[in-house]
Amino acid sequence: MNDADDYLGKMPFFIVFLDPLHTDFQSSGKPLNEYIARHPLMHDKLHRPAFAAKVLEMAANSSNMRVFVRKADALIKHPLHYIVRNGVFRTEEQMWAFINSPENIAAVKQP
């Protein structure tokens, strides 16, 4: 995949994957980038936050994943869009406990 096909990188927000099947951003994002590549009318509008969030949600849904947004606060400067593979957590409470844990916050914190 070349830089022209990295549609997730063109989105105006930070994306974090919780995907036990893949170990890096490129391999986790590959099915989402492929979904977006199949819809060329979307490409020029990915700089719009609301539109990009909806496209990300549709792409994640087609890849058996879900999108959760963690709003910015005193710990995190920017909102984060978590893409979580279905079945990783049994409940949403477990997922939010993991996302808000101090170890995870330290791992995703922007300088």
C-alpha positions as a Python dict, from the first residue, in 0.01 Angstrom:
ca = {
    (1, 'M'): (0, 0, 0),
    (2, 'N'): (141, 338, -93),
    (3, 'D'): (80, 675, 71),
    (4, 'A'): (-192, 765, -179),
    (5, 'D'): (-401, 474, -50),
    (6, 'D'): (-363, 567, 318),
    (7, 'Y'): (-708, 717, 365),
    (8, 'L'): (-700, 678, 743),
    (9, 'G'): (-397, 907, 753),
    (10, 'K'): (-595, 1177, 571),
    (11, 'M'): (-866, 1187, 837),
    (12, 'P'): (-861, 1493, 1066),
    (13, 'F'): (-843, 1303, 1395),
    (14, 'F'): (-630, 1048, 1579),
    (15, 'I'): (-714, 679, 1537),
    (16, 'V'): (-623, 401, 1781),
    (17, 'F'): (-678, 31, 1705),
    (18, 'L'): (-766, -235, 1963),
    (19, 'D'): (-722, -532, 1735),
    (20, 'P'): (-574, -862, 1860),
    (21, 'L'): (-545, -998, 1503),
    (22, 'H'): (-284, -742, 1394),
    (23, 'T'): (11, -579, 1565),
    (24, 'D'): (55, -255, 1372),
    (25, 'F'): (-150, 34, 1238),
    (26, 'Q'): (-99, -54, 870),
    (27, 'S'): (-220, -412, 895),
    (28, 'S'): (-517, -320, 1118),
    (29, 'G'): (-612, -35, 886),
    (30, 'K'): (-575, -229, 561),
    (31, 'P'): (-938, -354, 539),
    (32, 'L'): (-1067, -6, 625),
    (33, 'N'): (-846, 157, 362),
    (34, 'E'): (-962, -103, 109),
    (35, 'Y'): (-1327, -24, 190),
    (36, 'I'): (-1267, 348, 140),
    (37, 'A'): (-1072, 283, -182),
    (38, 'R'): (-1381, 110, -327),
    (39, 'H'): (-1578, 434, -284),
    (40, 'P'): (-1389, 703, -479),
    (41, 'L'): (-1650, 974, -424),
    (42, 'M'): (-1553, 978, -55),
    (43, 'H'): (-1186, 1055, -109),
    (44, 'D'): (-1206, 1432, -158),
    (45, 'K'): (-1427, 1483, 148),
    (46, 'L'): (-1220, 1297, 408),
    (47, 'H'): (-1085, 1626, 547),
    (48, 'R'): (-1430, 1705, 691),
    (49, 'P'): (-1444, 1573, 1049),
    (50, 'A'): (-1812, 1473, 1057),
    (51, 'F'): (-1798, 1310, 713),
    (52, 'A'): (-1472, 1128, 792),
    (53, 'A'): (-1616, 998, 1120),
    (54, 'K'): (-1917, 852, 938),
    (55, 'V'): (-1697, 695, 669),
    (56, 'L'): (-1475, 546, 940),
    (57, 'E'): (-1781, 402, 1112),
    (58, 'M'): (-1907, 244, 788),
    (59, 'A'): (-1563, 102, 703),
    (60, 'A'): (-1520, -39, 1054),
    (61, 'N'): (-1866, -197, 1045),
    (62, 'S'): (-1783, -371, 717),
    (63, 'S'): (-1466, -514, 880),
    (64, 'N'): (-1636, -650, 1195),
    (65, 'M'): (-1518, -356, 1407),
    (66, 'R'): (-1679, -67, 1594),
    (67, 'V'): (-1574, 294, 1650),
    (68, 'F'): (-1577, 463, 1991),
    (69, 'V'): (-1477, 824, 2047),
    (70, 'R'): (-1296, 931, 2363),
    (71, 'K'): (-1339, 1305, 2405),
    (72, 'A'): (-1048, 1532, 2490),
    (73, 'D'): (-1004, 1619, 2858),
    (74, 'A'): (-731, 1707, 3105),
    (75, 'L'): (-551, 1377, 3033),
    (76, 'I'): (-578, 1369, 2653),
    (77, 'K'): (-539, 1688, 2444),
    (78, 'H'): (-722, 1558, 2135),
    (79, 'P'): (-1024, 1333, 2090),
    (80, 'L'): (-930, 977, 1999),
    (81, 'H'): (-1127, 746, 1771),
    (82, 'Y'): (-1084, 390, 1898),
    (83, 'I'): (-1153, 115, 1647),
    (84, 'V'): (-1228, -202, 1841),
    (85, 'R'): (-1267, -544, 1683),
    (86, 'N'): (-1595, -706, 1784),
    (87, 'G'): (-1549, -966, 2056),
    (88, 'V'): (-1238, -818, 2217),
    (89, 'F'): (-1435, -706, 2523),
    (90, 'R'): (-1740, -878, 2670),
    (91, 'T'): (-1907, -552, 2773),
    (92, 'E'): (-1874, -185, 2693),
    (93, 'E'): (-1792, -121, 3060),
    (94, 'Q'): (-1482, -341, 3029),
    (95, 'M'): (-1383, -161, 2712),
    (96, 'W'): (-1418, 187, 2867),
    (97, 'A'): (-1231, 71, 3177),
    (98, 'F'): (-944, -38, 2951),
    (99, 'I'): (-953, 283, 2744),
    (100, 'N'): (-952, 502, 3056),
    (101, 'S'): (-688, 301, 3245),
    (102, 'P'): (-373, 499, 3332),
    (103, 'E'): (-151, 257, 3136),
    (104, 'N'): (-354, 305, 2818),
    (105, 'I'): (-372, 682, 2865),
    (106, 'A'): (8, 691, 2896),
    (107, 'A'): (44, 479, 2579),
    (108, 'V'): (-174, 703, 2360),
    (109, 'K'): (-90, 1041, 2511),
    (110, 'Q'): (33, 1301, 2264),
    (111, 'P'): (338, 1507, 2363),
}
